Tab-separated table of C-alpha atoms and ligand atoms in Angstrom:
chain	number	residue	atom	x	y	z
A	1	UNK	CA	69.597	13.421	-21.836
A	2	UNK	CA	69.535	10.067	-21.519
A	3	UNK	CA	67.207	8.461	-18.732
A	4	UNK	CA	70.022	8.479	-15.684
A	5	UNK	CA	70.237	5.257	-13.853
A	6	UNK	CA	68.498	4.337	-10.107
A	7	UNK	CA	71.561	4.452	-7.771
A	8	UNK	CA	71.215	2.615	-5.113
A	9	UNK	CA	74.909	3.439	-3.581
A	10	UNK	CA	74.809	3.532	0.677
A	11	UNK	CA	76.883	6.729	0.214
A	12	UNK	CA	77.216	9.116	-1.667
A	13	UNK	CA	74.274	8.420	-3.174
A	14	UNK	CA	71.361	9.552	-5.380
A	15	UNK	CA	70.863	13.354	-5.457
A	16	UNK	CA	67.699	14.252	-7.737
A	17	UNK	CA	68.362	14.970	-10.738
A	18	UNK	CA	66.771	18.422	-10.456
A	19	UNK	CA	69.537	19.680	-7.509
A	20	UNK	CA	71.880	19.009	-9.602
A	21	UNK	CA	70.331	21.023	-12.717
A	22	UNK	CA	70.052	23.972	-10.180
A	23	UNK	CA	74.020	23.045	-9.377
A	24	UNK	CA	74.252	23.239	-13.056
A	25	UNK	CA	73.232	26.248	-13.887
A	26	UNK	CA	74.585	28.132	-11.311
A	27	UNK	CA	77.209	27.325	-12.042
A	28	UNK	CA	78.961	29.508	-13.912
A	29	UNK	CA	77.324	32.268	-12.429
A	30	UNK	CA	75.234	32.360	-9.020
A	31	UNK	CA	72.572	35.012	-8.861
A	32	UNK	CA	74.037	37.785	-11.295
A	33	UNK	CA	76.918	37.593	-8.530
A	34	UNK	CA	79.101	36.899	-11.870
A	35	UNK	CA	80.840	33.859	-10.169
A	36	UNK	CA	80.283	30.677	-8.973
A	37	UNK	CA	79.473	29.883	-5.263
A	38	UNK	CA	82.593	27.763	-4.915
A	39	UNK	CA	84.369	31.214	-5.666
A	40	UNK	CA	82.960	33.098	-3.416
A	41	UNK	CA	84.913	34.263	0.110
A	42	UNK	CA	82.698	32.750	3.035
A	43	UNK	CA	83.355	35.958	5.135
A	44	UNK	CA	81.165	37.907	2.064
A	45	UNK	CA	77.101	39.191	2.367
A	46	UNK	CA	77.000	36.973	-0.705
A	47	UNK	CA	77.551	34.323	0.321
A	48	UNK	CA	76.534	34.823	4.105
A	49	UNK	CA	73.220	35.358	3.222
A	50	UNK	CA	73.575	31.648	1.485
A	51	UNK	CA	74.474	30.268	4.642
A	52	UNK	CA	72.434	31.457	6.853
A	53	UNK	CA	69.301	30.341	4.146
A	54	UNK	CA	70.724	26.904	4.311
A	55	UNK	CA	70.780	26.784	8.010
A	56	UNK	CA	67.105	27.962	8.292
A	57	UNK	CA	65.967	26.333	6.062
A	58	UNK	CA	67.400	23.024	8.282
A	59	UNK	CA	66.257	24.391	11.264
A	60	UNK	CA	62.454	24.643	9.747
A	61	UNK	CA	62.864	21.181	8.410
A	62	UNK	CA	64.450	19.888	11.824
A	63	UNK	CA	61.728	21.333	13.416
A	64	UNK	CA	64.386	22.603	16.115
A	65	UNK	CA	63.065	25.095	19.125
A	66	UNK	CA	65.469	27.984	19.844
A	67	UNK	CA	68.070	26.054	22.118
A	68	UNK	CA	69.101	24.193	19.668
A	69	UNK	CA	72.152	24.597	17.569
A	70	UNK	CA	73.077	23.949	14.581
A	71	UNK	CA	76.990	22.945	14.202
A	72	UNK	CA	78.180	22.936	10.344
A	73	UNK	CA	81.654	21.328	10.394
A	74	UNK	CA	84.394	18.902	8.304
A	75	UNK	CA	85.884	15.406	8.834
A	76	UNK	CA	82.555	13.396	8.566
A	77	UNK	CA	80.655	11.044	11.029
A	78	UNK	CA	84.359	9.904	10.901
A	79	UNK	CA	85.759	12.591	13.056
A	80	UNK	CA	82.744	13.336	15.089
A	81	UNK	CA	83.672	9.934	16.666
A	82	UNK	CA	87.064	11.093	17.814
A	83	UNK	CA	85.411	14.903	18.874
A	84	UNK	CA	82.140	13.462	20.664
A	85	UNK	CA	84.196	11.985	23.279
A	86	UNK	CA	87.027	14.609	23.086
A	87	UNK	CA	84.292	17.666	23.577
A	88	UNK	CA	81.765	15.734	26.019
A	89	UNK	CA	83.571	12.869	28.340
A	90	UNK	CA	84.583	15.630	30.646
A	91	UNK	CA	86.343	14.866	33.915
A	92	UNK	CA	84.848	10.968	34.484
A	93	UNK	CA	85.785	10.017	30.858
A	94	UNK	CA	82.898	7.516	31.371
A	95	UNK	CA	80.917	6.734	27.825
A	96	UNK	CA	78.569	4.336	27.303
A	97	UNK	CA	77.419	2.671	23.500
A	98	UNK	CA	75.565	0.164	22.635
A	99	UNK	CA	76.491	-1.239	19.598
A	100	UNK	CA	74.079	-2.227	16.740
A	101	UNK	CA	76.626	-3.184	13.809
A	102	UNK	CA	79.175	-1.688	11.949
A	103	UNK	CA	78.694	2.076	12.639
A	104	UNK	CA	78.330	1.463	16.094
A	105	UNK	CA	81.330	-1.077	16.387
A	106	UNK	CA	83.772	2.274	14.728
A	107	UNK	CA	82.413	4.833	17.510
A	108	UNK	CA	82.911	3.456	19.770
A	109	UNK	CA	86.774	1.831	19.129
A	110	UNK	CA	87.301	5.304	18.862
A	111	UNK	CA	85.773	6.716	21.651
A	112	UNK	CA	88.153	3.943	23.376
A	113	UNK	CA	91.251	5.935	22.908
A	114	UNK	CA	89.895	8.760	25.254
A	115	UNK	CA	87.697	7.304	27.907
A	116	UNK	CA	86.265	4.801	30.106
A	117	UNK	CA	83.784	3.037	27.048
A	118	UNK	CA	81.082	1.057	28.070
A	119	UNK	CA	78.700	-1.134	26.805
A	120	UNK	CA	75.182	-0.598	27.933
A	121	UNK	CA	74.152	-2.765	25.056
A	122	UNK	CA	75.105	-5.470	22.068
A	123	UNK	CA	73.573	-7.235	19.396
A	124	UNK	CA	77.065	-8.517	19.356
A	125	UNK	CA	75.776	-12.017	19.637
A	126	UNK	CA	73.039	-14.410	17.740
A	127	UNK	CA	69.663	-13.406	19.933
A	128	UNK	CA	66.138	-14.683	19.666
A	129	UNK	CA	64.059	-11.874	18.732
A	130	UNK	CA	60.235	-11.954	19.210
A	131	UNK	CA	60.233	-16.233	19.103
A	132	UNK	CA	63.253	-15.987	16.082
A	133	UNK	CA	66.739	-16.845	16.212
A	134	UNK	CA	68.577	-13.737	14.789
A	135	UNK	CA	72.511	-13.129	14.213
A	136	UNK	CA	74.253	-10.689	15.069
A	137	UNK	CA	73.778	-7.623	13.903
A	138	UNK	CA	70.606	-7.912	12.617
A	139	UNK	CA	68.307	-5.728	15.577
A	140	UNK	CA	68.168	-4.043	18.274
A	141	UNK	CA	68.967	-5.036	21.845
A	142	UNK	CA	65.901	-5.237	24.246
A	143	UNK	CA	65.840	-1.966	26.036
A	144	UNK	CA	64.595	-3.626	29.121
A	145	UNK	CA	68.013	-4.963	29.612
A	146	UNK	CA	70.295	-1.537	28.633
A	147	UNK	CA	72.378	-1.071	31.407
A	148	UNK	CA	73.660	2.749	31.542
A	149	UNK	CA	75.739	4.154	34.227
A	150	UNK	CA	73.801	7.074	35.578
A	151	UNK	CA	76.939	9.111	35.800
A	152	UNK	CA	77.762	8.259	32.240
A	153	UNK	CA	79.022	11.746	30.176
A	154	UNK	CA	76.266	10.348	27.235
A	155	UNK	CA	75.175	7.358	26.061
A	156	UNK	CA	75.644	7.244	22.188
A	157	UNK	CA	73.782	5.229	19.770
A	158	UNK	CA	73.267	4.771	15.642
A	159	UNK	CA	69.947	5.618	14.665
A	160	UNK	CA	70.332	3.710	11.450
A	161	UNK	CA	73.268	0.827	10.896
A	162	UNK	CA	73.728	1.862	6.889
A	163	UNK	CA	75.850	-1.683	6.051
A	164	UNK	CA	73.067	-3.471	8.994
A	165	UNK	CA	70.114	-2.148	7.937
A	166	UNK	CA	68.990	-1.481	11.046
A	167	UNK	CA	66.544	1.430	11.874
A	168	UNK	CA	65.846	2.338	15.252
A	169	UNK	CA	61.996	2.673	15.235
A	170	UNK	CA	61.515	3.404	19.047
A	171	UNK	CA	64.669	6.146	21.021
A	172	UNK	CA	65.527	5.009	24.432
A	173	UNK	CA	63.839	6.996	27.883
A	174	UNK	CA	66.414	8.149	29.744
A	175	UNK	CA	64.441	7.978	32.725
A	176	UNK	CA	63.582	4.812	32.486
A	177	UNK	CA	66.819	3.545	31.591
A	178	UNK	CA	67.391	5.173	35.732
A	179	UNK	CA	69.843	7.397	33.698
A	180	UNK	CA	67.694	10.894	33.604
A	181	UNK	CA	70.884	12.974	33.260
A	182	UNK	CA	72.748	10.908	30.981
A	183	UNK	CA	72.960	13.434	27.196
A	184	UNK	CA	71.512	10.923	24.408
A	185	UNK	CA	73.778	10.718	21.683
A	186	UNK	CA	73.266	9.643	18.616
A	187	UNK	CA	74.366	9.743	15.068
A	188	UNK	CA	71.828	10.106	11.890
A	189	UNK	CA	74.447	10.092	8.762
A	190	UNK	CA	72.170	7.516	7.118
A	191	UNK	CA	68.343	8.902	7.545
A	192	UNK	CA	68.395	12.765	8.983
A	193	UNK	CA	65.050	13.558	7.651
A	194	UNK	CA	63.663	10.211	5.894
A	195	UNK	CA	61.018	10.834	8.724
A	196	UNK	CA	60.115	13.640	11.262
A	197	UNK	CA	62.069	12.936	14.175
A	198	UNK	CA	61.802	14.234	17.348
A	199	UNK	CA	65.254	15.992	17.941
A	200	UNK	CA	65.079	16.942	21.796
A	201	UNK	CA	64.796	13.215	22.329
A	202	UNK	CA	69.047	13.229	22.053
A	203	UNK	CA	71.751	16.085	23.208
A	204	UNK	CA	73.630	15.889	19.900
A	205	UNK	CA	73.070	14.339	16.359
A	206	UNK	CA	75.425	14.461	14.015
A	207	UNK	CA	76.401	13.147	10.541
A	208	UNK	CA	77.572	13.633	7.159
A	209	UNK	CA	75.987	15.361	4.675
A	210	UNK	CA	76.474	12.670	1.517
A	211	UNK	CA	73.673	9.766	2.245
A	212	UNK	CA	70.367	11.657	2.483
A	213	UNK	CA	71.939	15.566	2.599
A	214	UNK	CA	73.621	16.939	-0.207
A	215	UNK	CA	77.455	15.697	-0.859
A	216	UNK	CA	80.425	14.735	1.004
A	217	UNK	CA	82.576	17.486	2.768
A	218	UNK	CA	79.534	18.970	5.278
A	219	UNK	CA	78.883	17.779	9.138
A	220	UNK	CA	76.679	18.286	10.668
A	221	UNK	CA	76.272	18.110	14.315
A	222	UNK	CA	72.708	19.345	15.873
A	223	UNK	CA	73.017	19.971	20.175
A	224	UNK	CA	71.444	21.352	22.539
A	225	UNK	CA	73.263	24.470	24.020
A	226	UNK	CA	72.684	23.466	27.164
A	227	UNK	CA	75.500	20.807	26.814
A	228	UNK	CA	78.553	22.528	25.918
A	229	UNK	CA	76.889	25.769	28.171
A	230	UNK	CA	76.344	24.018	31.815
A	231	UNK	CA	77.707	20.099	31.636
A	232	UNK	CA	80.403	20.207	29.260
A	233	UNK	CA	83.042	22.664	30.831
A	234	UNK	CA	85.835	22.362	27.512
A	235	UNK	CA	86.874	19.807	26.103
A	236	UNK	CA	89.635	17.455	27.033
A	237	UNK	CA	93.402	18.348	26.529
A	238	UNK	CA	94.503	18.335	22.745
A	239	UNK	CA	91.660	19.121	21.649
A	240	UNK	CA	92.465	20.378	18.020
A	241	UNK	CA	90.495	24.924	18.303
A	242	UNK	CA	88.650	23.767	14.825
A	243	UNK	CA	86.688	20.859	17.195
A	244	UNK	CA	86.149	22.390	19.721
A	245	UNK	CA	81.870	22.839	19.757
A	246	UNK	CA	82.232	25.825	21.684
A	247	UNK	CA	84.324	27.380	19.389
A	248	UNK	CA	82.322	26.195	16.953
A	249	UNK	CA	79.408	27.262	17.832
A	250	UNK	CA	81.099	30.738	19.161
A	251	UNK	CA	81.760	31.933	15.398
A	252	UNK	CA	78.370	29.928	13.946
A	253	UNK	CA	80.490	27.585	12.274
A	254	UNK	CA	83.080	29.592	10.317
A	255	UNK	CA	86.120	29.432	12.776
A	256	UNK	CA	87.477	28.707	9.466
A	257	UNK	CA	86.338	28.801	6.108
A	258	UNK	CA	83.059	25.965	5.948
A	259	UNK	CA	82.442	23.753	3.001
A	260	UNK	CA	81.356	26.404	1.099
A	261	UNK	CA	80.291	24.364	-2.161
A	262	UNK	CA	78.907	21.116	-0.163
A	263	UNK	CA	77.112	23.553	2.412
A	264	UNK	CA	75.655	25.523	-1.066
A	265	UNK	CA	74.276	21.931	-2.336
A	266	UNK	CA	72.395	21.260	0.854
A	267	UNK	CA	70.695	24.201	0.663
A	268	UNK	CA	69.203	22.546	-2.743
A	269	UNK	CA	68.461	19.649	-1.790
A	270	UNK	CA	67.100	21.170	1.518
A	271	UNK	CA	64.368	23.545	-0.634
A	272	UNK	CA	64.012	20.483	-3.150
A	273	UNK	CA	63.031	18.201	-0.026
A	274	UNK	CA	60.320	21.611	1.388
A	275	UNK	CA	59.535	22.075	-2.039
A	276	UNK	CA	58.356	18.166	-2.215
A	277	UNK	CA	55.853	18.677	1.134
A	278	UNK	CA	58.650	18.241	3.562
A	279	UNK	CA	59.563	16.101	6.217
A	280	UNK	CA	56.429	14.555	6.237
A	281	UNK	CA	56.076	13.804	2.890
A	282	UNK	CA	59.618	11.915	2.895
A	283	UNK	CA	58.533	9.658	4.945
A	284	UNK	CA	55.268	8.901	3.014
A	285	UNK	CA	57.589	8.128	0.666
A	286	UNK	CA	60.143	6.327	2.173
A	287	UNK	CA	57.736	4.058	3.922
A	288	UNK	CA	55.974	3.319	0.357
A	289	UNK	CA	59.792	2.873	-1.206
A	290	UNK	CA	60.611	0.315	1.684
A	291	UNK	CA	56.847	-1.564	1.994
A	292	UNK	CA	57.351	-2.576	-1.544
A	293	UNK	CA	60.523	-3.730	-1.434
A	294	UNK	CA	60.285	-5.686	2.087
A	295	UNK	CA	56.731	-6.997	0.862
A	296	UNK	CA	58.263	-8.249	-2.714
A	297	UNK	CA	61.451	-10.113	-0.672
A	298	UNK	CA	58.797	-11.244	2.132
A	299	UNK	CA	56.619	-12.798	-0.480
A	300	UNK	CA	59.359	-14.575	-1.965
A	301	UNK	CA	61.123	-17.596	-1.036
A	302	UNK	CA	64.428	-17.157	-3.263
A	303	UNK	CA	65.098	-13.663	-1.754
A	304	UNK	CA	65.933	-13.771	1.794
A	305	UNK	CA	66.209	-10.798	4.541
A	306	UNK	CA	67.563	-11.032	8.367
A	307	UNK	CA	67.104	-7.927	10.118
A	308	UNK	CA	64.495	-8.124	13.064
A	309	UNK	CA	61.389	-6.841	11.826
A	310	UNK	CA	61.085	-4.187	14.229
A	311	UNK	CA	63.801	-2.975	13.223
A	312	UNK	CA	65.068	-2.587	9.473
A	313	UNK	CA	65.867	0.882	8.128
A	314	UNK	CA	63.425	2.048	5.907
A	315	UNK	CA	66.977	3.258	4.295
A	316	UNK	CA	69.211	0.564	3.592
A	317	UNK	CA	67.694	-2.948	2.541
A	318	UNK	CA	70.295	-5.996	2.939
A	319	UNK	CA	69.182	-9.013	1.080
A	320	UNK	CA	70.476	-12.498	-0.209
A	321	UNK	CA	70.251	-14.629	-2.689
A	322	UNK	CA	70.354	-18.994	-2.069
A	323	UNK	CA	73.394	-19.241	-3.615
A	324	UNK	CA	77.064	-18.099	-3.941
A	325	UNK	CA	77.103	-18.086	-7.258
A	326	UNK	CA	73.553	-16.115	-8.200
A	327	UNK	CA	75.141	-12.661	-7.137
A	328	UNK	CA	77.284	-11.842	-10.364
A	329	UNK	CA	74.570	-12.981	-12.616
A	330	UNK	CA	72.098	-10.652	-10.557
A	331	UNK	CA	74.143	-7.550	-10.006
A	332	UNK	CA	74.946	-7.775	-14.433
A	333	UNK	CA	71.442	-8.302	-15.337
A	334	UNK	CA	70.674	-5.361	-12.602
A	335	UNK	CA	73.537	-3.467	-13.906
A	336	UNK	CA	72.292	-3.629	-17.387
A	337	UNK	CA	68.600	-2.266	-16.738
A	338	UNK	CA	70.065	0.655	-15.033
A	339	UNK	CA	69.821	-0.300	-11.245
A	340	UNK	CA	73.264	0.845	-9.809
A	341	UNK	CA	75.662	-0.344	-7.002
A	342	UNK	CA	73.250	-3.247	-5.626
A	343	UNK	CA	76.556	-4.918	-3.902
A	344	UNK	CA	76.040	-5.631	-0.293
A	345	UNK	CA	79.293	-3.821	1.624
A	346	UNK	CA	82.027	-6.550	2.245
A	347	UNK	CA	81.248	-6.763	5.619
A	348	UNK	CA	77.870	-8.536	5.775
A	349	UNK	CA	77.702	-9.408	2.000
A	350	UNK	CA	74.813	-10.293	-0.545
A	351	UNK	CA	73.148	-7.093	-1.854
A	352	UNK	CA	72.016	-3.555	-0.201
A	353	UNK	CA	69.862	-1.512	-1.808
A	354	UNK	CA	69.831	2.115	-0.149
A	355	UNK	CA	66.925	3.978	-1.071
A	356	UNK	CA	67.417	7.915	0.481
A	357	UNK	CA	65.030	10.388	0.071
A	358	UNK	CA	66.286	11.278	-3.670
A	359	UNK	CA	65.692	7.737	-4.560
A	360	UNK	CA	62.228	7.756	-6.475
A	361	UNK	CA	59.258	5.255	-6.371
A	362	UNK	CA	60.128	4.424	-10.117
A	363	UNK	CA	63.453	3.278	-8.888
A	364	UNK	CA	62.134	0.709	-6.617
A	365	UNK	CA	59.649	-0.268	-9.042
A	366	UNK	CA	62.217	-1.109	-11.142
A	367	UNK	CA	63.697	-2.786	-8.532
A	368	UNK	CA	60.853	-5.518	-8.069
A	369	UNK	CA	60.862	-5.980	-12.170
A	370	UNK	CA	63.909	-7.289	-12.277
A	371	UNK	CA	63.980	-9.072	-9.115
A	372	UNK	CA	60.579	-11.387	-10.510
A	373	UNK	CA	62.837	-11.693	-13.397
A	374	UNK	CA	65.453	-12.781	-11.721
A	375	UNK	CA	63.965	-15.203	-9.816
A	376	UNK	CA	62.080	-16.169	-12.467
A	377	UNK	CA	65.447	-17.021	-14.424
A	378	UNK	CA	66.679	-19.037	-12.306
A	379	UNK	CA	63.355	-21.542	-11.029
B	1	LIG	C1	78.478	6.743	6.264
B	1	LIG	C2	78.696	6.698	7.657
B	1	LIG	C3	79.129	7.289	8.716
B	1	LIG	C4	80.631	7.611	7.918
B	1	LIG	O1	80.660	8.683	7.626
B	1	LIG	P1	81.562	9.124	6.959
B	1	LIG	O2	81.381	10.975	6.969
B	1	LIG	O3	82.549	9.067	6.198
B	1	LIG	O4	83.311	9.915	8.363
B	1	LIG	C5	79.345	6.912	9.207
B	1	LIG	N1	78.170	6.305	10.524
B	1	LIG	C6	77.205	6.221	9.155
B	1	LIG	C7	76.118	6.031	10.098
B	1	LIG	C8	77.507	6.020	8.179
B	1	LIG	O5	76.500	5.181	7.912
């Protein structure tokens, strides 16, 4: 097999080659069962064994305490934008959100269909952060100024803005915000298991699997059981039963057929993370990659980044060239070197390198080589 390209796509994204190889080897005959995982009934003991192992491995890698549960659902993080308000709003229908970019905005707009949405903070306007001018959606609003309603059903944040490249490195302290009883909800689609995270800071964390965990089709919801048991008595009227967190939980994520193959694939990714040294090893590698790339971008006056330094994402790095006409030759040259999908999202333009757990250091090194060559060519 020829060397695989380095795929910098934001999601679906690169998977470890060994995971793909395992899936290929397993394709026709999983563990001597004589059939593919795709063909197995989800109620059979063979598949149930696999399912339990995936759940157990995920719990262990998250270091999840017993009072937290994991739900495997479908519909992606996008469906959760509706399901979170449907399940959690409760009688007063109040929810608070922080807007840090594209994905927060989507969450907010969806929630508005169901309840009284209050913006606790927003980075929608340009601002000055640490003495520097920051354009819209390139920073996390100063938590000292967040305005959270103490009777809100939850506060929602997006932990890593995949398009803007803005990541939280410090979590909101609900006590300090004067809202100690407000559950914190986080969209972790694009940085789950990229570094150790204290999940107990959140009442609920959710995301799609296709960035850091596997392939599309699987949605994870990690929640504190007390959130549904004590605080949220029942979802809003009209919530489909299959999306009622209580039903999903009661049925161990098998209220209906789960995305069996996507769960299997996530299982392979979790085993790969474990074999690499676990989540701490992922963090060390992700930090190294991020330092390499940001270091190169900072050292150059040719390439520009915009995100405030204290909110730079390790996963998604948007950057810019000095002239619009340079993007096409940059991307073409990158492609020729096997560096794929570096075009930025149309909402912010420019370039973007997504470097999830599966992106090897060599991929970032190859990108740095191309950055240096291209800059020199333009001089
Ligand atoms: C990709 C992404 C989404 C959307 O995920 P889907 O699985 O396509 O619904 C939502 N939030 C964040 C932060 C994302 O990165």
